[in-house]
Coordinates of N, CA and C in Angstrom, one line a residue:
M267 N 18.4 -34.9 -128.8 CA 17.8 -35.9 -129.7 C 16.3 -35.8 -129.0
N268 N 15.1 -35.9 -129.9 CA 13.8 -36.2 -129.5 C 13.7 -37.2 -128.5
E269 N 12.8 -36.5 -127.2 CA 12.7 -37.9 -126.2 C 12.2 -38.9 -127.0
N270 N 10.9 -38.6 -127.8 CA 10.2 -40.0 -128.5 C 10.9 -40.9 -129.1
F271 N 11.6 -40.1 -129.5 CA 12.8 -41.1 -130.9 C 13.9 -41.6 -129.7
Q272 N 14.3 -41.7 -128.7 CA 15.1 -41.9 -127.9 C 14.4 -43.0 -127.2
K273 N 13.1 -43.2 -127.1 CA 12.5 -44.4 -126.9 C 12.2 -45.8 -127.7
I274 N 12.2 -45.2 -128.8 CA 12.0 -45.7 -130.4 C 13.6 -46.3 -130.1
L275 N 14.6 -45.8 -130.0 CA 16.0 -46.6 -130.3 C 16.4 -47.3 -129.1
D276 N 15.8 -46.9 -127.8 CA 15.7 -48.0 -126.4 C 15.1 -49.3 -127.0
D277 N 13.9 -49.3 -127.6 CA 13.0 -50.4 -128.2 C 14.0 -51.3 -129.4
I278 N 14.7 -50.5 -130.2 CA 15.4 -51.6 -131.2 C 16.4 -51.8 -130.4
K279 N 17.3 -51.7 -129.0 CA 18.4 -52.2 -128.8 C 18.1 -52.9 -127.9
S280 N 16.6 -53.2 -127.2 CA 16.1 -54.5 -126.6 C 15.8 -55.5 -127.7
S281 N 16.0 -55.4 -129.1 CA 15.6 -56.6 -129.8 C 16.4 -57.4 -129.6
T282 N 16.3 -58.9 -129.6 CA 17.5 -59.8 -130.2 C 17.9 -60.1 -131.4
K283 N 17.2 -59.4 -132.5 CA 17.6 -59.6 -133.8 C 18.5 -58.8 -134.3
R284 N 19.3 -58.9 -135.3 CA 20.3 -58.0 -136.0 C 19.8 -56.9 -136.5
I285 N 20.2 -55.7 -135.7 CA 19.8 -54.3 -136.2 C 20.6 -53.6 -136.9
K286 N 20.3 -52.9 -138.2 CA 21.4 -51.8 -138.6 C 20.6 -50.4 -139.0
I287 N 21.0 -49.6 -138.0 CA 20.3 -48.1 -138.3 C 21.5 -47.3 -139.2
L288 N 20.8 -47.0 -140.8 CA 21.5 -46.4 -141.6 C 21.6 -44.8 -140.8
P289 N 22.6 -43.9 -141.8 CA 22.6 -42.4 -141.4 C 21.3 -41.8 -142.2
S290 N 20.9 -40.7 -141.3 CA 20.1 -40.1 -142.7 C 20.8 -39.1 -143.4
I291 N 20.4 -38.6 -144.6 CA 20.9 -37.6 -145.6 C 20.0 -36.2 -145.6
N292 N 20.6 -35.0 -145.3 CA 19.7 -34.0 -145.2 C 19.0 -33.7 -146.3
S293 N 19.6 -33.7 -147.8 CA 18.8 -33.9 -148.8 C 17.7 -34.5 -148.8
V294 N 17.6 -35.9 -148.7 CA 16.6 -36.9 -149.1 C 15.6 -36.5 -147.5
K295 N 16.1 -35.8 -146.5 CA 15.1 -35.2 -145.7 C 14.2 -34.5 -146.0
K296 N 15.0 -33.3 -146.5 CA 13.8 -32.0 -147.1 C 13.0 -32.7 -148.3
T297 N 13.4 -33.4 -149.1 CA 12.9 -33.9 -149.9 C 11.6 -34.4 -149.2
I298 N 11.8 -35.3 -148.1 CA 10.5 -36.2 -147.6 C 9.6 -35.0 -147.2
R299 N 10.3 -33.8 -146.4 CA 9.3 -33.2 -146.0 C 8.8 -32.2 -146.9
E300 N 9.1 -32.0 -148.2 CA 8.6 -31.3 -149.1 C 7.5 -31.8 -149.9
E301 N 7.7 -33.3 -150.4 CA 6.8 -33.9 -151.1 C 5.8 -34.8 -150.3
Y302 N 6.0 -35.0 -148.8 CA 5.2 -35.8 -148.2 C 4.6 -35.2 -147.1
K303 N 3.4 -35.3 -146.6 CA 2.6 -34.7 -145.6 C 2.6 -35.8 -144.6
I304 N 4.0 -36.0 -144.1 CA 3.6 -37.0 -143.0 C 4.3 -36.4 -141.2
N305 N 3.3 -36.1 -140.7 CA 3.5 -35.4 -139.2 C 5.1 -36.3 -138.8
P306 N 5.9 -35.2 -138.5 CA 6.9 -35.4 -138.0 C 7.3 -36.0 -136.4
E307 N 5.9 -35.5 -135.9 CA 6.0 -36.3 -134.6 C 5.4 -37.7 -134.5
S308 N 5.0 -38.3 -135.8 CA 4.2 -39.6 -135.7 C 5.4 -40.7 -135.6
L309 N 5.0 -41.8 -135.4 CA 6.1 -42.8 -135.5 C 6.9 -42.7 -136.8
L310 N 5.8 -42.9 -137.9 CA 6.7 -43.1 -139.2 C 7.5 -41.7 -139.8
G311 N 6.9 -40.5 -138.7 CA 7.9 -39.4 -139.1 C 8.9 -39.1 -138.3
M312 N 9.2 -39.9 -137.4 CA 10.7 -39.8 -136.4 C 11.3 -40.3 -137.5
L313 N 11.0 -41.7 -137.6 CA 12.2 -42.5 -138.5 C 12.4 -42.3 -139.5
L314 N 11.5 -41.2 -140.3 CA 12.0 -41.0 -141.8 C 13.2 -39.5 -141.4
E315 N 12.7 -38.9 -140.2 CA 13.3 -37.9 -140.1 C 14.9 -38.3 -139.3
N316 N 14.9 -39.2 -138.6 CA 16.1 -39.7 -138.0 C 16.8 -40.9 -137.9
T317 N 16.5 -41.6 -139.2 CA 17.3 -42.6 -139.8 C 17.4 -42.5 -141.3
G318 N 18.0 -43.4 -141.7 CA 18.7 -43.5 -143.2 C 17.9 -44.8 -143.6
G319 N 17.6 -45.7 -142.7 CA 16.8 -46.7 -143.0 C 17.5 -47.8 -141.6
I320 N 16.5 -48.6 -141.6 CA 16.8 -49.7 -140.6 C 16.7 -50.7 -141.3
I321 N 17.9 -52.0 -141.1 CA 17.9 -53.1 -141.6 C 17.5 -54.2 -140.4
I322 N 16.7 -55.3 -140.7 CA 16.5 -56.1 -139.6 C 16.8 -57.6 -140.1
D323 N 17.9 -58.2 -139.4 CA 18.3 -59.4 -139.6 C 18.8 -59.5 -141.4
N324 N 19.2 -58.6 -142.0 CA 19.6 -58.3 -142.9 C 18.1 -58.9 -144.3
W325 N 17.1 -58.9 -144.0 CA 16.2 -59.2 -144.4 C 14.8 -58.1 -144.6
I326 N 14.7 -57.7 -143.4 CA 13.2 -56.5 -143.6 C 14.3 -55.3 -143.5
R327 N 13.7 -54.5 -144.4 CA 14.5 -52.7 -144.7 C 13.1 -52.1 -144.3
L328 N 13.2 -51.1 -143.2 CA 12.3 -50.0 -143.2 C 12.8 -48.9 -143.8
Y329 N 12.0 -48.5 -144.5 CA 12.7 -47.0 -145.2 C 13.0 -45.8 -144.5
G330 N 14.0 -44.8 -144.9 CA 14.1 -43.7 -143.8 C 14.5 -42.5 -145.3
S331 N 15.5 -41.9 -144.9 CA 16.1 -40.7 -145.4 C 17.3 -41.0 -145.6
G332 N 17.8 -41.9 -146.1 CA 19.1 -42.1 -146.2 C 19.5 -43.3 -147.3
E333 N 20.0 -44.1 -147.1 CA 20.5 -45.3 -148.3 C 19.6 -45.9 -148.7
I334 N 18.3 -46.5 -147.7 CA 17.5 -47.0 -147.8 C 16.1 -46.0 -148.3
N335 N 16.0 -45.0 -149.3 CA 15.2 -44.0 -149.5 C 14.0 -43.9 -149.8
F336 N 13.3 -43.4 -148.9 CA 11.8 -43.5 -149.1 C 11.2 -43.0 -150.3
V337 N 11.8 -42.1 -150.7 CA 11.7 -41.1 -152.1 C 11.6 -41.9 -153.0
S338 N 12.8 -42.9 -153.4 CA 13.1 -43.3 -154.7 C 12.5 -44.8 -154.5
R339 N 12.3 -45.2 -153.6 CA 11.7 -47.0 -153.1 C 10.1 -46.3 -153.5
N340 N 9.3 -45.4 -152.8 CA 7.8 -44.9 -153.6 C 7.7 -44.6 -154.6
A341 N 8.9 -44.3 -155.5 CA 8.8 -43.9 -156.9 C 8.8 -45.2 -157.6
L342 N 9.2 -46.3 -157.5 CA 8.6 -47.8 -158.3 C 7.3 -48.2 -157.6
F343 N 6.4 -47.8 -156.7 CA 5.2 -48.3 -156.3 C 4.1 -47.6 -157.2
P344 N 3.6 -48.0 -158.0 CA 2.5 -47.6 -159.2 C 1.4 -47.3 -158.3
F345 N 1.1 -47.4 -157.4 CA -0.3 -47.0 -156.7 C -0.1 -45.7 -155.6
D346 N -1.1 -45.2 -154.8 CA -1.3 -44.1 -154.3 C -0.7 -44.4 -152.6
E347 N -0.7 -45.6 -152.5 CA -0.6 -45.7 -150.9 C 1.2 -45.5 -150.6
L348 N 1.5 -45.1 -149.5 CA 2.7 -45.0 -149.1 C 3.5 -46.6 -148.9
V349 N 4.8 -46.5 -149.4 CA 5.5 -47.9 -149.0 C 5.9 -47.4 -148.0
I350 N 6.3 -48.2 -146.9 CA 6.8 -48.0 -145.4 C 8.4 -48.9 -145.3
A351 N 8.3 -50.2 -146.2 CA 9.3 -51.0 -145.9 C 9.1 -52.0 -147.1
E352 N 10.4 -53.0 -147.1 CA 10.2 -53.9 -147.9 C 11.2 -55.1 -147.3
D353 N 11.3 -56.2 -148.4 CA 12.0 -57.4 -147.6 C 12.9 -57.5 -148.9
I354 N 14.0 -58.7 -148.6 CA 15.1 -58.8 -149.7 C 14.3 -59.7 -150.9
L355 N 12.8 -59.9 -150.7 CA 12.4 -60.8 -152.0 C 11.8 -59.7 -153.0
G356 N 11.8 -58.6 -152.5 CA 10.5 -57.7 -153.2 C 9.3 -57.7 -152.9
G357 N 8.9 -58.3 -151.7 CA 7.7 -58.2 -150.5 C 7.9 -56.5 -150.2
L358 N 6.6 -56.2 -150.2 CA 6.7 -54.4 -149.7 C 5.6 -54.4 -148.9
F359 N 5.8 -53.7 -147.8 CA 4.9 -53.2 -146.5 C 4.4 -51.6 -147.1
V360 N 3.1 -51.5 -146.9 CA 2.1 -50.6 -147.9 C 1.0 -49.9 -146.5
Y361 N 1.1 -48.6 -146.7 CA 0.1 -48.0 -145.4 C -1.0 -47.8 -146.5
L362 N -2.1 -48.5 -145.6 CA -3.3 -48.8 -146.4 C -4.2 -47.7 -145.9
E363 N -5.2 -47.0 -147.1 CA -5.8 -46.2 -146.6 C -6.9 -46.2 -145.4
N364 N -7.3 -47.6 -144.9 CA -7.9 -47.6 -143.6 C -6.6 -47.7 -142.2
G365 N -5.6 -47.1 -142.4 CA -4.9 -47.1 -141.5 C -3.9 -48.3 -140.8
N366 N -3.9 -49.6 -141.4 CA -3.6 -50.7 -141.8 C -2.3 -50.6 -142.2
I367 N -1.1 -51.8 -142.0 CA -0.2 -52.0 -142.7 C -0.9 -53.2 -143.7
G368 N -0.3 -53.3 -145.1 CA -0.4 -54.3 -145.8 C 0.7 -54.6 -146.3
Y369 N 0.6 -55.8 -146.7 CA 1.6 -56.6 -147.5 C 1.6 -57.2 -149.0
F370 N 2.7 -56.5 -149.8 CA 2.3 -56.9 -151.4 C 3.5 -58.3 -151.4
A371 N 2.8 -59.3 -151.2 CA 3.3 -60.7 -151.5 C 3.8 -60.9 -153.0
P372 N 5.2 -61.1 -153.1 CA 5.8 -61.7 -154.2 C 5.5 -62.7 -154.7
D373 N 5.0 -63.7 -154.2 CA 4.5 -65.1 -154.5 C 2.9 -65.1 -155.2
C374 N 2.5 -64.1 -154.8 CA 1.0 -64.0 -155.7 C 0.8 -62.3 -156.3
L375 N 1.7 -61.6 -155.8 CA 1.7 -60.2 -156.9 C 0.2 -59.5 -155.9
E376 N -0.1 -59.6 -155.0 CA -1.2 -59.3 -154.3 C -1.2 -58.7 -152.6
L377 N -2.0 -57.2 -152.9 CA -1.7 -56.4 -151.6 C -2.8 -57.0 -150.7
E378 N -2.1 -57.7 -148.9 CA -2.8 -58.4 -148.5 C -2.9 -57.2 -147.0
D379 N -4.1 -57.4 -146.5 CA -4.1 -56.4 -145.1 C -3.6 -57.1 -144.1
M380 N -2.3 -56.8 -143.3 CA -2.2 -57.5 -142.4 C -3.2 -57.2 -141.1
E381 N -3.8 -56.1 -141.0 CA -4.8 -56.0 -139.7 C -3.4 -55.6 -138.7
I382 N -2.3 -54.9 -138.9 CA -1.9 -54.2 -137.9 C -1.5 -52.9 -138.2
H383 N -1.4 -51.8 -136.9 CA -1.1 -50.4 -137.5 C 0.2 -50.3 -137.3
F384 N 1.2 -49.4 -137.9 CA 2.4 -49.0 -138.0 C 3.0 -49.2 -136.6
N385 N 2.9 -48.7 -135.4 CA 3.4 -49.1 -134.2 C 3.4 -50.6 -134.1
Q386 N 2.4 -51.1 -134.1 CA 2.4 -52.7 -134.3 C 3.3 -53.6 -135.4
F387 N 3.5 -52.8 -136.5 CA 4.2 -53.7 -137.4 C 5.9 -53.2 -137.3
L388 N 6.1 -52.2 -136.6 CA 7.3 -51.8 -136.3 C 7.9 -52.7 -134.9
Y389 N 6.8 -52.9 -133.9 CA 7.3 -53.8 -133.3 C 7.2 -55.6 -133.2
W390 N 6.0 -55.5 -134.5 CA 6.5 -57.4 -135.0 C 7.7 -57.2 -135.5
S391 N 8.1 -56.2 -136.5 CA 9.6 -56.1 -137.1 C 11.0 -56.3 -136.3
L392 N 10.3 -55.8 -134.7 CA 11.8 -55.9 -134.2 C 11.7 -57.0 -133.1
H393 N 10.5 -57.3 -132.8 CA 10.5 -58.5 -131.9 C 9.8 -59.4 -132.2
G394 N 8.8 -59.6 -133.1 CA 7.4 -60.4 -133.5 C 8.4 -61.9 -134.0
D395 N 7.7 -62.7 -134.7 CA 8.1 -63.8 -135.0 C 8.0 -63.5 -136.5
T396 N 8.8 -63.2 -136.9 CA 9.3 -62.9 -138.5 C 9.3 -64.3 -139.3
D397 N 10.0 -65.2 -138.4 CA 10.7 -66.3 -139.1 C 9.6 -67.2 -139.5
T398 N 8.5 -67.2 -138.8 CA 7.5 -68.1 -139.3 C 6.4 -67.5 -140.4
F399 N 6.6 -66.0 -140.4 CA 5.6 -65.3 -141.4 C 6.7 -65.4 -143.1
Y400 N 7.9 -65.8 -142.8 CA 8.9 -66.1 -144.1 C 9.2 -67.4 -143.9
M401 N 8.7 -68.4 -143.3 CA 9.0 -69.9 -143.2 C 9.1 -70.5 -144.6
D402 N 8.2 -70.1 -145.6 CA 7.8 -70.6 -146.9 C 8.9 -70.3 -148.1
Y403 N 9.6 -68.8 -147.6 CA 10.3 -68.2 -148.2 C 11.9 -68.8 -148.1
R404 N 12.5 -68.9 -146.9 CA 13.6 -69.3 -146.5 C 14.2 -70.6 -147.0
W405 N 15.7 -70.7 -147.6 CA 16.1 -71.5 -148.0 C 17.2 -72.0 -147.0
K406 N 17.8 -73.3 -147.3 CA 18.8 -73.4 -145.9 C 20.4 -72.4 -146.2
N407 N 20.8 -71.9 -145.3 CA 21.8 -71.3 -145.2 C 21.5 -70.0 -145.6
W408 N 20.1 -69.6 -145.8 CA 20.1 -68.3 -145.7 C 20.4 -67.2 -145.3
Q409 N 20.9 -67.6 -143.9 CA 21.4 -66.3 -143.3 C 22.7 -66.1 -143.5
E410 N 23.6 -67.1 -143.8 CA 24.5 -66.7 -144.7 C 25.3 -66.1 -146.2
D411 N 24.0 -66.7 -146.6 CA 23.8 -66.3 -148.0 C 23.6 -64.8 -148.3
I412 N 23.0 -64.0 -147.2 CA 22.7 -62.6 -147.3 C 23.3 -61.7 -146.3
V413 N 24.4 -62.3 -146.0 CA 24.9 -61.5 -144.7 C 25.7 -60.3 -145.4
N414 N 26.1 -60.3 -146.3 CA 26.8 -59.4 -147.6 C 25.8 -58.4 -148.5
L415 N 24.4 -58.4 -148.4 CA 23.6 -58.2 -149.2 C 23.8 -56.7 -148.7
S416 N 23.9 -56.0 -149.8 CA 23.8 -54.4 -149.9 C 22.4 -53.8 -149.7
C417 N 22.0 -52.7 -149.3 CA 20.7 -52.5 -148.9 C 19.9 -52.0 -150.0
N418 N 20.7 -52.3 -151.1 CA 19.9 -52.1 -152.6 C 20.0 -53.1 -153.7
E419 N 20.1 -54.4 -153.0 CA 20.2 -55.5 -153.6 C 19.2 -56.6 -152.9
G420 N 18.6 -57.3 -153.4 CA 17.8 -58.1 -153.1 C 18.0 -59.5 -153.6
V421 N 17.1 -60.6 -153.3 CA 17.5 -62.1 -153.7 C 16.1 -62.4 -154.8
A422 N 16.8 -62.6 -156.1 CA 15.5 -63.2 -157.0 C 15.5 -64.4 -157.4
F423 N 14.7 -65.3 -157.4 CA 14.4 -66.4 -157.8 C 13.9 -66.7 -159.4
Y424 N 14.3 -67.8 -159.8 CA 13.9 -68.4 -161.1 C 13.4 -69.7 -161.1
P425 N 12.3 -70.4 -161.7 CA 10.9 -69.5 -161.7 C 10.8 -68.5 -160.8
F426 N 10.4 -67.2 -161.2 CA 9.5 -66.0 -160.2 C 8.9 -66.7 -159.0
L427 N 9.0 -66.1 -158.3 CA 8.1 -66.9 -156.6 C 6.6 -66.7 -156.9
W428 N 6.1 -66.0 -158.0 CA 4.5 -65.9 -158.3 C 4.3 -67.0 -159.6
A429 N 5.2 -67.6 -160.0 CA 5.3 -69.0 -160.9 C 5.2 -70.1 -160.1
K430 N 4.8 -71.0 -160.8 CA 4.8 -72.0 -160.3 C 6.2 -73.4 -160.3
A431 N 6.5 -73.9 -159.3 CA 7.9 -74.7 -158.8 C 7.7 -75.7 -157.9
E432 N 8.3 -76.4 -158.2 CA 8.5 -78.1 -157.1 C 7.9 -77.5 -155.8
N433 N 9.1 -76.7 -155.4 CA 9.4 -76.0 -153.9 C 10.7 -75.0 -154.2
L434 N 10.7 -74.5 -153.0 CA 11.7 -73.5 -152.7 C 13.0 -73.7 -153.6
E435 N 13.4 -74.8 -153.0 CA 15.0 -75.0 -153.7 C 15.0 -75.4 -154.5
S436 N 13.9 -75.8 -155.5 CA 14.0 -76.1 -157.1 C 14.1 -75.1 -157.5
R437 N 14.2 -73.6 -156.9 CA 14.2 -72.5 -158.0 C 15.7 -72.2 -157.6
S438 N 16.4 -71.6 -158.8 CA 17.7 -70.8 -158.7 C 17.3 -69.3 -158.4
R439 N 18.5 -69.2 -157.2 CA 18.6 -67.7 -157.0 C 19.7 -66.9 -157.4
K440 N 19.4 -65.5 -157.4 CA 20.6 -64.5 -157.7 C 20.6 -63.3 -156.8
I441 N 21.6 -62.9 -156.5 CA 21.5 -61.3 -155.8 C 21.6 -60.2 -157.0
T442 N 20.4 -59.6 -157.1 CA 20.2 -58.7 -157.8 C 19.8 -57.1 -157.4
S443 N 19.8 -56.2 -158.3 CA 19.4 -54.8 -157.9 C 17.8 -55.0 -157.3
I444 N 17.5 -54.3 -155.9 CA 16.0 -54.4 -155.4 C 15.0 -54.1 -156.1
N445 N 15.8 -52.9 -156.9 CA 14.7 -52.0 -157.6 C 14.4 -52.9 -158.9
E446 N 14.9 -53.7 -159.5 CA 14.9 -54.4 -160.6 C 13.9 -55.2 -160.3
I447 N 14.1 -55.9 -159.3 CA 13.1 -57.2 -158.8 C 11.9 -56.5 -158.3
I448 N 11.3 -55.3 -157.9 CA 10.5 -54.4 -157.9 C 9.8 -54.3 -159.3
S449 N 10.3 -53.7 -159.7 CA 9.8 -53.4 -161.3 C 9.3 -54.4 -161.9
L450 N 10.1 -55.3 -161.8 CA 9.9 -56.5 -162.9 C 8.6 -57.4 -162.4
E451 N 8.1 -57.3 -160.7 CA 6.6 -57.4 -160.1 C 5.7 -56.5 -161.0
F452 N 6.1 -55.5 -160.7 CA 4.4 -54.6 -161.6 C 4.8 -54.7 -163.0
D453 N 5.8 -54.9 -163.3 CA 5.5 -54.9 -165.2 C 5.1 -56.2 -165.3
F454 N 5.1 -57.4 -164.5 CA 4.4 -58.5 -164.5 C 3.0 -58.6 -164.4
L455 N 2.6 -57.9 -163.4 CA 1.4 -57.5 -163.1 C 0.5 -56.6 -164.0
K456 N 1.2 -55.8 -164.3 CA 0.4 -55.0 -165.5 C 0.2 -55.7 -166.8
Q457 N 1.2 -56.7 -167.3 CA 0.9 -57.3 -168.3 C -0.1 -58.4 -168.0
M458 N -0.3 -58.9 -166.5 CA -1.6 -60.1 -166.5 C -2.8 -59.4 -166.4
Y459 N -2.8 -58.0 -166.1 CA -3.8 -57.5 -166.5 C -4.8 -56.9 -167.6
E460 N -3.4 -56.8 -168.6 CA -3.5 -56.5 -169.8 C -4.3 -57.5 -170.4
S461 N -3.7 -58.7 -170.2 CA -4.4 -59.9 -170.9 C -5.6 -60.5 -170.5
K462 N -6.2 -60.0 -169.3 CA -7.4 -60.4 -169.2 C -8.3 -59.3 -169.8
E463 N -7.9 -58.1 -170.5 CA -8.7 -57.4 -170.8 C -9.5 -57.4 -172.0

């Protein structure tokens, strides 16, 4: 095993969060190598090469070359930047042109610069205060509700998170395909832009 990747594994093991590393799939790895020019020695490259994705607290999912498929997830994103992770609400973590990680927020459908690099993002995901970051999105008993969520499912709200509602608890929730949640966000964004023209 790559010595640098072993350091990443050690860092993952030292996290106090619930972490699951999925196995990689050779055919997905091959596609990533062929379609994307990502340095295999970079932190992102090592994660894509050696994992099928990483699930943190059943909430954040780092993309990999397996079931949390970097290739198919990026196919949903209608812009040029690379998406490197998601959350179960349809929020996306995006590699910006300036080298920072941005967050495409499901409540405003805007891409916000987090002003951190990928290594800092990985550390934040594994060890940082993600609870505060998601404080406004978490409902009572959220941990129990998502414990059996598959890595291709997410939690959809109605009214949608980008629509007005009294509070989070007043919205109904259902488990549905994460692809459907992400696609719906960009469909709505497109309609919004078209209506302004």
